[in-house]
Short mmCIF file of C-alpha atoms in Angstrom, two decimals:
data_model
loop_
_atom_site.label_atom_id
_atom_site.label_comp_id
_atom_site.label_asym_id
_atom_site.label_seq_id
_atom_site.Cartn_x
_atom_site.Cartn_y
_atom_site.Cartn_z
CA MET A 1 0.00 0.00 0.00
CA ARG A 2 1.38 3.37 -1.00
CA TYR A 3 1.11 6.31 1.43
CA LEU A 4 1.14 10.00 0.62
CA ARG A 5 3.87 12.13 2.18
CA ALA A 6 1.40 13.91 4.44
CA GLU A 7 0.15 10.52 5.68
CA LEU A 8 3.69 9.32 6.40
CA PHE A 9 4.54 12.50 8.30
CA PHE A 10 1.30 12.20 10.27
CA ILE A 11 2.14 8.58 11.21
CA ILE A 12 5.63 9.66 12.32
CA MET A 13 4.16 12.43 14.47
CA ILE A 14 1.66 10.04 16.07
CA VAL A 15 4.43 7.52 16.83
CA LEU A 16 6.52 10.25 18.46
CA LEU A 17 3.58 11.46 20.53
CA CYS A 18 2.78 7.90 21.64
CA GLY A 19 6.42 7.43 22.60
CA ALA A 20 6.35 10.64 24.59
CA GLY A 21 3.17 9.49 26.36
CA LEU A 22 4.80 6.19 27.23
CA MET A 23 7.86 7.92 28.65
CA LEU A 24 5.66 10.25 30.75
CA PHE A 25 3.77 7.24 32.06
CA MET A 26 7.06 5.56 33.01
CA GLN A 27 8.16 8.76 34.76
CA TYR A 28 4.92 8.83 36.72
CA ARG A 29 5.38 5.22 37.78
CA LEU A 30 8.94 5.91 38.91
CA MET A 31 7.84 8.93 40.93
CA HIS A 32 5.01 6.94 42.46
CA ASP A 33 7.25 4.01 43.39
CA LEU A 34 10.09 6.15 44.77
CA GLY A 35 7.86 8.52 46.69
CA GLU A 36 9.78 10.89 49.01
CA PRO A 37 13.26 9.51 48.22
CA TYR A 38 12.79 10.69 44.61
CA LYS A 39 15.25 13.48 43.84
CA SER A 40 15.39 15.65 40.78
CA GLY A 41 18.43 14.97 38.64
CA SER A 42 18.64 11.26 39.41
CA LEU A 43 18.54 8.52 36.77
CA SER A 44 14.78 8.43 37.17
CA ASP A 45 14.64 11.69 35.18
CA THR A 46 15.65 9.80 32.01
CA PRO A 47 12.08 8.98 30.83
CA LEU A 48 11.07 12.61 31.33
CA GLY A 49 14.00 13.81 29.22
CA ILE A 50 13.19 11.31 26.48
CA ALA A 51 9.55 12.38 26.56
CA LEU A 52 10.51 16.03 26.15
CA LEU A 53 12.77 15.16 23.21
CA LEU A 54 9.99 13.16 21.57
CA LEU A 55 7.53 16.02 22.04
CA VAL A 56 10.00 18.44 20.45
CA ALA A 57 10.53 15.99 17.55
CA ALA A 58 6.74 15.60 17.12
CA GLY A 59 6.33 19.37 17.05
CA ALA A 60 9.09 19.68 14.48
CA ALA A 61 7.56 16.91 12.34
CA GLY A 62 4.16 18.61 12.46
CA GLY A 63 5.40 22.15 11.84
CA LEU A 64 8.17 21.49 9.33
CA MET A 65 6.90 18.44 7.44
CA LEU A 66 3.18 17.77 7.94
CA LEU A 67 1.84 21.33 7.77
CA PRO A 68 3.67 22.24 4.49
CA GLN A 69 2.42 19.03 2.86
CA ILE A 70 -1.17 19.74 3.89
CA ARG A 71 -0.92 23.31 2.60
CA MET A 72 0.55 22.10 -0.70
CA GLN A 73 -2.20 19.50 -1.18
CA VAL A 74 -4.93 22.02 -0.36
CA LYS A 75 -3.34 24.49 -2.79
CA ASN A 76 -3.16 21.84 -5.53
CA LYS A 77 -6.80 20.90 -4.96
CA GLY A 78 -7.79 24.55 -5.19
CA GLN A 79 -5.82 24.94 -8.41
CA LEU A 80 -7.53 21.88 -9.91
CA LYS A 81 -10.96 23.33 -9.09
CA ILE A 82 -10.05 26.69 -10.61
CA ILE A 83 -8.63 25.08 -13.75
CA THR A 84 -11.64 22.79 -14.13
CA TRP A 85 -13.93 25.84 -13.84
CA MET A 86 -11.86 27.78 -16.40
CA ILE A 87 -11.99 24.89 -18.85
CA ALA A 88 -15.75 24.60 -18.41
CA ARG A 89 -16.09 28.36 -18.96
CA ASN A 90 -13.89 28.33 -22.05
CA SER A 91 -15.86 25.39 -23.43
CA LYS A 92 -18.90 27.68 -23.72
CA ASP A 93 -17.21 29.14 -26.79
CA LEU A 94 -17.70 25.75 -28.45
CA ASP A 95 -21.48 25.68 -28.25
CA GLN A 96 -21.80 24.65 -31.88
CA ILE A 97 -19.81 21.47 -31.30
CA SER A 98 -21.68 18.28 -30.50
CA PHE A 99 -20.30 17.56 -27.02
CA ASN A 100 -21.85 14.14 -26.46
CA ASP A 101 -21.37 10.88 -28.25
CA PRO A 102 -24.91 9.69 -29.10
CA LEU A 103 -24.11 6.01 -28.51
CA THR A 104 -22.28 6.02 -25.17
CA GLY A 105 -23.33 9.37 -23.72
CA LEU A 106 -19.67 10.24 -23.18
CA GLN A 107 -17.89 13.32 -24.52
CA SER A 108 -17.30 13.48 -28.25
CA ARG A 109 -14.04 13.67 -30.21
CA PRO A 110 -14.38 17.45 -30.84
CA TYR A 111 -14.93 18.09 -27.13
CA PHE A 112 -11.92 15.92 -26.25
CA ASP A 113 -9.68 17.87 -28.63
CA ALA A 114 -10.85 21.22 -27.23
CA ALA A 115 -10.56 20.06 -23.60
CA LEU A 116 -7.06 18.67 -24.14
CA HIS A 117 -5.95 21.98 -25.59
CA GLU A 118 -7.32 23.82 -22.54
CA TYR A 119 -5.78 21.40 -20.06
CA LEU A 120 -2.35 21.75 -21.62
CA LEU A 121 -2.71 25.52 -21.61
CA GLN A 122 -3.79 25.78 -17.98
CA PHE A 123 -1.60 23.06 -16.49
CA GLY A 124 1.40 24.38 -18.36
CA LYS A 125 1.07 27.58 -16.32
CA ILE A 126 1.49 25.70 -13.01
CA ASN A 127 3.89 23.07 -14.38
CA HIS A 128 1.70 20.10 -13.49
CA PRO A 129 1.57 16.85 -15.51
CA VAL A 130 -1.13 15.96 -18.03
CA THR A 131 -1.44 12.45 -19.43
CA VAL A 132 -3.53 11.02 -22.26
CA LEU A 133 -4.75 7.49 -21.72
CA LEU A 134 -6.28 5.44 -24.54
CA ILE A 135 -8.35 2.28 -24.13
CA GLY A 136 -8.95 0.10 -27.20
CA ILE A 137 -11.67 -2.58 -27.22
CA GLU A 138 -10.36 -5.66 -29.01
CA LYS A 139 -12.24 -7.98 -31.40
CA LEU A 140 -15.05 -5.45 -31.77
CA GLN A 141 -15.27 -5.90 -35.56
CA LEU A 142 -15.35 -9.70 -35.16
CA LEU A 143 -18.20 -9.41 -32.64
CA CYS A 144 -20.05 -7.11 -35.04
CA GLU A 145 -19.72 -9.65 -37.87
CA GLN A 146 -20.76 -12.60 -35.68
CA ARG A 147 -23.48 -11.02 -33.54
CA GLY A 148 -24.49 -7.91 -35.41
CA ARG A 149 -24.06 -4.17 -34.95
CA ASP A 150 -26.56 -3.96 -32.10
CA THR A 151 -24.53 -6.38 -29.97
CA ALA A 152 -21.32 -4.46 -30.65
CA ASP A 153 -23.06 -1.24 -29.67
CA ARG A 154 -24.27 -2.81 -26.42
CA LEU A 155 -20.72 -3.86 -25.65
CA LEU A 156 -19.47 -0.31 -26.23
CA MET A 157 -22.14 1.11 -23.93
CA GLU A 158 -21.20 -1.40 -21.23
CA ALA A 159 -17.53 -0.56 -21.66
CA ALA A 160 -18.25 3.17 -21.45
CA LEU A 161 -20.10 2.74 -18.15
CA CYS A 162 -17.33 0.59 -16.72
CA ILE A 163 -14.58 3.05 -17.68
CA ARG A 164 -16.55 6.02 -16.34
CA ASN A 165 -16.77 4.31 -12.93
CA CYS A 166 -12.95 4.16 -12.84
CA THR A 167 -12.36 7.86 -13.50
CA ARG A 168 -11.93 10.85 -11.16
CA TYR A 169 -14.18 13.91 -11.13
CA HIS A 170 -11.75 16.09 -13.12
CA ASP A 171 -10.80 13.47 -15.74
CA VAL A 172 -12.23 13.87 -19.24
CA LEU A 173 -13.55 10.68 -20.86
CA ALA A 174 -14.52 10.57 -24.53
CA HIS A 175 -15.53 7.95 -27.07
CA MET A 176 -13.35 8.48 -30.12
CA GLY A 177 -15.11 5.91 -32.29
CA ASP A 178 -14.10 2.49 -33.60
CA GLY A 179 -13.98 1.02 -30.09
CA GLU A 180 -11.50 3.56 -28.77
CA PHE A 181 -11.92 5.53 -25.55
CA ALA A 182 -9.68 8.44 -24.58
CA LEU A 183 -9.01 9.92 -21.15
CA ILE A 184 -7.38 13.21 -20.20
CA VAL A 185 -5.78 12.48 -16.83
CA PRO A 186 -4.44 15.68 -15.21
CA ASP A 187 -2.09 15.89 -12.24
CA LEU A 188 -1.03 12.24 -12.45
CA GLN A 189 2.45 10.98 -13.28
CA GLU A 190 2.90 8.55 -16.17
CA GLY A 191 3.61 5.59 -13.88
CA ASP A 192 0.42 6.17 -11.90
CA ALA A 193 -1.51 6.67 -15.15
CA GLU A 194 -0.24 3.30 -16.38
CA LYS A 195 -1.51 1.69 -13.18
CA MET A 196 -4.85 3.38 -13.74
CA ALA A 197 -4.97 2.06 -17.32
CA ALA A 198 -4.19 -1.47 -16.15
CA ARG A 199 -6.93 -1.23 -13.52
CA ILE A 200 -9.45 -0.09 -16.14
CA CYS A 201 -8.57 -3.00 -18.45
CA LYS A 202 -8.96 -5.40 -15.52
CA GLU A 203 -12.35 -3.92 -14.64
CA LEU A 204 -13.45 -4.20 -18.27
CA GLU A 205 -12.67 -7.91 -18.30
CA ALA A 206 -14.93 -8.30 -15.27
CA CYS A 207 -17.78 -6.50 -17.10
CA GLU A 208 -19.18 -9.38 -19.13
CA LEU A 209 -21.81 -8.62 -21.75
CA ARG A 210 -24.74 -10.99 -21.27
CA MET A 211 -26.29 -12.27 -24.50
CA GLY A 212 -29.07 -14.70 -23.63
CA HIS A 213 -27.44 -17.80 -22.21
CA ASP A 214 -24.04 -16.68 -23.49
CA SER A 215 -21.70 -13.94 -22.36
CA HIS A 216 -18.88 -12.00 -23.97
CA ILE A 217 -15.82 -10.86 -22.02
CA ILE A 218 -14.64 -7.36 -22.88
CA HIS A 219 -10.97 -7.50 -23.82
CA ALA A 220 -9.10 -4.22 -23.90
CA VAL A 221 -5.60 -2.81 -24.32
CA SER A 222 -4.28 0.55 -23.18
CA ALA A 223 -1.64 3.13 -24.05
CA VAL A 224 -0.37 6.13 -22.10
CA ALA A 225 1.38 9.30 -23.25
CA GLU A 226 2.61 11.93 -20.79
CA TRP A 227 2.90 15.54 -21.86
CA ASN A 228 6.48 16.79 -22.14
CA GLY A 229 5.45 20.40 -21.60
CA LYS A 230 6.03 21.34 -25.24
CA ASP A 231 3.80 19.25 -27.52
CA LYS A 232 0.51 20.61 -28.75
CA ALA A 233 -2.71 18.70 -28.10
CA PRO A 234 -2.79 16.88 -31.49
CA ALA A 235 0.83 15.74 -31.07
CA LEU A 236 0.17 14.37 -27.58
CA TYR A 237 -2.89 12.45 -28.75
CA LYS A 238 -0.98 11.10 -31.76
CA LYS A 239 1.77 9.87 -29.45
CA ALA A 240 -0.77 7.87 -27.46
CA ARG A 241 -2.50 6.70 -30.65
CA VAL A 242 0.73 5.36 -32.13
CA ALA A 243 1.43 3.47 -28.89
CA LEU A 244 -2.07 1.96 -28.99
CA GLN A 245 -1.70 0.98 -32.65
CA LYS A 246 1.47 -0.97 -31.83
CA MET A 247 -0.49 -3.01 -29.31
CA THR A 248 -3.64 -3.57 -31.33
CA GLY A 249 -2.22 -3.66 -34.85
CA ARG A 250 -4.87 -1.19 -36.05
#
């Protein structure tokens, strides 16, 4: 299990505070057992000294490590909300574009292209990563030939619902056509985006399409392309598309 930095610093602070509490308890027991013969400065002061050191360390961990991490995460969350709002506002200039794919109900290819342009523009200003993730549904044409277009469409709708359940609130999911789904994944490193892609493909395999007494397992492949800070939106999408083509042979 992977922990965030703020979580690790919080755990360290709690351990230090627990240690300090234990030392104070030991000091109390020593004072209680010794009673009147207890003298300040004797070896029995050792737990108290350790407790004070642990409390100082806990305060340093909270003030120098935990608090900055919390502030940074809150700031990043605020930036994401602002950027998402700006992208939504800028998208109003595209009213004449058909935003929704009529089959899956997801965003359309034109909306994806416009949103990717805006994300690169806004995230470039704060130097945060943007990744394009493509999911390709395999053997879709074969299913269409064997079972008909309606069955293939049902599979695409099932796949769209499954992928949507794996996305975050600020991700952009679009159906690009021909069994290809595209995701704009902001503020996520390429390695984490690859894990997300693998998780989506695994979830898709679990989403079987029921066809009477039979069922069809949804097989999918994925490709990830991280923005280098320079490429334009079409170049970034093409990079992911080429990677997907190598895996599917399309």
